[in-house]
C-alpha angles and dihedrals in degrees: 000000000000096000085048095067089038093060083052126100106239120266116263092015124143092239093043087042091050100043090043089053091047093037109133089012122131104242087194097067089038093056084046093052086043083056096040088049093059100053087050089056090050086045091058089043100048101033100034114017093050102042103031121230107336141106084319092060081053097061091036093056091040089052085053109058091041082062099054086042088056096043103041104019130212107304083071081085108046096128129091094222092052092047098060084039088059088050092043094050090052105040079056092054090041087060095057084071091041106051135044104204113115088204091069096034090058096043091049087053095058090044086058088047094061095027104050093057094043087055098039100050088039082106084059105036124105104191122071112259087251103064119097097242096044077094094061100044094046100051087050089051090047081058097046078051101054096042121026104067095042081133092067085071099055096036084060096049099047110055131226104279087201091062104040126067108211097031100223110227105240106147094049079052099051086037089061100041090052081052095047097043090043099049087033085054095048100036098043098063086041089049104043084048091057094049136051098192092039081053093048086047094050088044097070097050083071100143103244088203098060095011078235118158109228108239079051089055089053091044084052087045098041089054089043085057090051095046095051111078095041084053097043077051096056085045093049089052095046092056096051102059115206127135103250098187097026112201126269131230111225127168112240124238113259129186144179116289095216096084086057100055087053099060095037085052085058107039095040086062104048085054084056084056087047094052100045086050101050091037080066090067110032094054092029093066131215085305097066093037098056084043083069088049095254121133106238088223089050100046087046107055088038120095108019096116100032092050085048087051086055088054099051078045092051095040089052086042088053097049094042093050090048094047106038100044129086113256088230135109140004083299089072096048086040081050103053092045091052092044085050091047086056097047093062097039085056091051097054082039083058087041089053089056098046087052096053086042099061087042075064113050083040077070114043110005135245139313139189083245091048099049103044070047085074106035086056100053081049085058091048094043083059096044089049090050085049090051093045084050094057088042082072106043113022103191083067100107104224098202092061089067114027088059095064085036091055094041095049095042093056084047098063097043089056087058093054109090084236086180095045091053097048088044086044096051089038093054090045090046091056094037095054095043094242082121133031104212139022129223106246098167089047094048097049112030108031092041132059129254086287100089101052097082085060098052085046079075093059124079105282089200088056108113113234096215087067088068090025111042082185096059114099111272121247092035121119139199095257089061098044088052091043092052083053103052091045081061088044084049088047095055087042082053090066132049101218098057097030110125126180085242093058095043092058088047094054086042092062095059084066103052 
């Protein structure tokens, strides 16, 4: 009995804790996901964290999710939720190849950020994907993920001594190849600066596949190295479902409604005042606005963002009222009228800015800024409409719903050619005389390739200096448009930073 326990590992051991975990585990498919792991990582490096959020943030993202798909199968995604999360999540990667904006690329980027973990950790995760702090546990579980089985990788790579015969050396071997990648990283860009026939020989080692340089390919591989255990962790952790912070149930605070009455009273009659006063102008004309010593134009492009930045205040002042009060009383009934009361007169107060907004862009046309403008005062209109619902019935949870609202919002305006439309009204606008000058400079540099087949309907032989008196004199339209589509040539030139806008604009130098 003795030797028994003597041939045993101890009991709460590293060695005991790690076999037991990987006991009746295939160690094969373990070492072929390790593998698979690492070419993803050199995949991100090299695809993503060199090139920014592009073409290469689309295959990442796609290798992604096919290894999730290999590791866990398809029963990971039984749910309906995480099912229109998956397709959310990819129809956002697939726009960084289609568009060329980096607004929206940017912004797509910080949605996956969020996204991906919430969809990812959605196995291990307690609370419902529509409660608020759904957010906080599942990105701590994203980092217990990511740290707390950086052993699985190891015990995949180096192979049970007790069941082999002649123990193969891999971690020696791992061990080594870290070494080599991180001293060749440092010592080849030393060494080709300090000669010029040692730089001429490197230089021809440039990989012809990736038009990598060589010391740049061991710096990718070097960082993919370092990025796989942490994400074999996250997978290991993924595959063996558990919930590693389970929810807690706290009490949430409740006071008097009373308080809150008293504020929505106030601030529901200043917005009557608002409105009375507002209503003045929008129905008096220009004639009853300049009698009060206000330019028309002034008054009309004046208040739209601040009036949208009264909405998002109203919405929050509504939730927190209906959570936070008692449900008792004839201040609870007072409340939920006066919640509903401030949820129309946001939305006129929205109505009002939509109107002066389009006064505005009457006037001078619109922008990138102008138009999400107004897809933005349409989300808050629906989550306004959301918040006056659960004025009405309280029990409605508001989150279940404003969450889907929000993502496929965000969705469709990602399917709108945002670009194409502001180049198309600002061409109209000069062609038809409504406007004396286009912004070039805006169109083409602060925009993305979209925006190129709607200055081809301009007058190539037009000088730009003659709209922009602070463009270099002697250019025309027809070189400006020519420099853009060469960059557009240059991103086509690349996979990771080809994009299907760029790829139209490029084609059109050759029509």
């Amino acid at each position: 009995m003795s030797e028994e326990k003597k041939a045993l590992p101890t009991e709460g051991s590293t060695e005991c804790t790690q076999k037991r975990k990987l006991a009746g585990e295939s160690m094969g498919r373990y070492r072929l996901f390790l593998g698979l792991t690492l070419a993803f990582c050199l995949l991100m490096v090299d695809g993503f964290l060199w090139h920014g959020p592009s073409a290469g943030l689309t295959a990442t993202v796609l290798a992604w999710y096919a290894l999730l798909l290999a590791w866990l199968g398809p029963g990971a995604w039984e749910k309906r939720s995480n099912r229109i999360l998956l397709l959310a999540n990819l129809f956002l990667a697939v726009t960084m190849a289609l568009g060329s904006n980096w607004y929206f690329r940017v912004w797509n980027l910080l949605a996956l950020v969020v996204l991906i973990p919430v969809h990812v950790t959605a196995g291990l995760a307690g609370r419902p994907w529509w409660d608020p702090w759904m957010l906080e546990e599942r990105f701590r579980l994203l980092f217990q993920g990511l740290f707390a089985n950086l052993w699985a990788c190891f015990a995949a790579a180096v192979p049970d001594k007790r069941k082999e015969e002649k123990p193969k050396r891999t971690m020696a071997v791992v061990l080594g190849l870290c070494g080599a990648v991180a001293l060749l990283s440092l010592l080849v860009p030393v060494l080709v600066s300090a000669d010029a026939l040692f730089a001429a020989s490197v230089e021809a080692l440039n990989w012809n596949v990736s038009t990598l340089h060589f010391s740049d390919g061991l710096q990718r591989l070097f960082w993919a190295l370092v990025f796989t255990p942490f994400v074999f962790s996250l997978l290991y952790a993924l595959a063996h479902p558990r919930q590693l912070c389970p929810p807690e149930t706290k009490r949430g605070l409740q006071v008097d409604a009373l308080g809150f009455v008293m504020t929505l009273a106030a601030v529901d009659g200043l917005y009557l005042t608002f409105l009375a006063v507002q209503s003045a102008g929008l129905f008096g004309g220009p004639e009853y606005v300049e009698r009060l010593g206000v330019s028309y134009a002034e008054w009309a492009r004046s208040g739209f963002f601040q009036m949208v930045g009264v909405t998002v205040l109203n919405l929050s002042l509504t939730l927190a009222s209906l959570c936070l009060s008692r449900r008792e009383g004839r201040a609870w009934t007072a409340l939920r009228w006066l919640c509903a009361m401030l949820s129309g007169e946001s939305l006129v107060l929205l109505a009002s800015a939509a109107w002066k907004m389009t006064l505005y862009v009457s006037a001078y046309g619109l922008s990138f800024k102008r138009l999400l403008t107004y897809w933005g005062m349409m989300m808050m209109a629906l989550f306004l409409l959301t918040g006056l619902w659960k004025a009405l019935r309280p029990d409605f949870r508001f989150c279940k719903w404003a969450f889907p609202v929000a993502l496929a919002g965000w969705l469709v305006i990602n399917c709108v050619p945002v670009d194409y439309l502001v180049a198309k009204n600002q061409v109209d606008r000069y062609l038809s005389g409504e406007s004396p000058v286009v912004s070039v400079r805006y169109l083409l540099y602060s925009l993305s390739y979209d925006t190129v087949s709607q200055l081809e309907r301009l007058d190539g032989e037009q000088q730009i200096s003659d709209w922009d008196p602070y463009w270099r004199q002697g250019e025309t339209l027809a070189d400006a448009l020519r420099g853009r589509k060469l960059d557009a040539q240059w991103e086509c030139e690349n996979w990771r930073t080809w994009s299907l806008s760029a790829c139209l604009a490029a084609g059109r130098s050759q029509s």
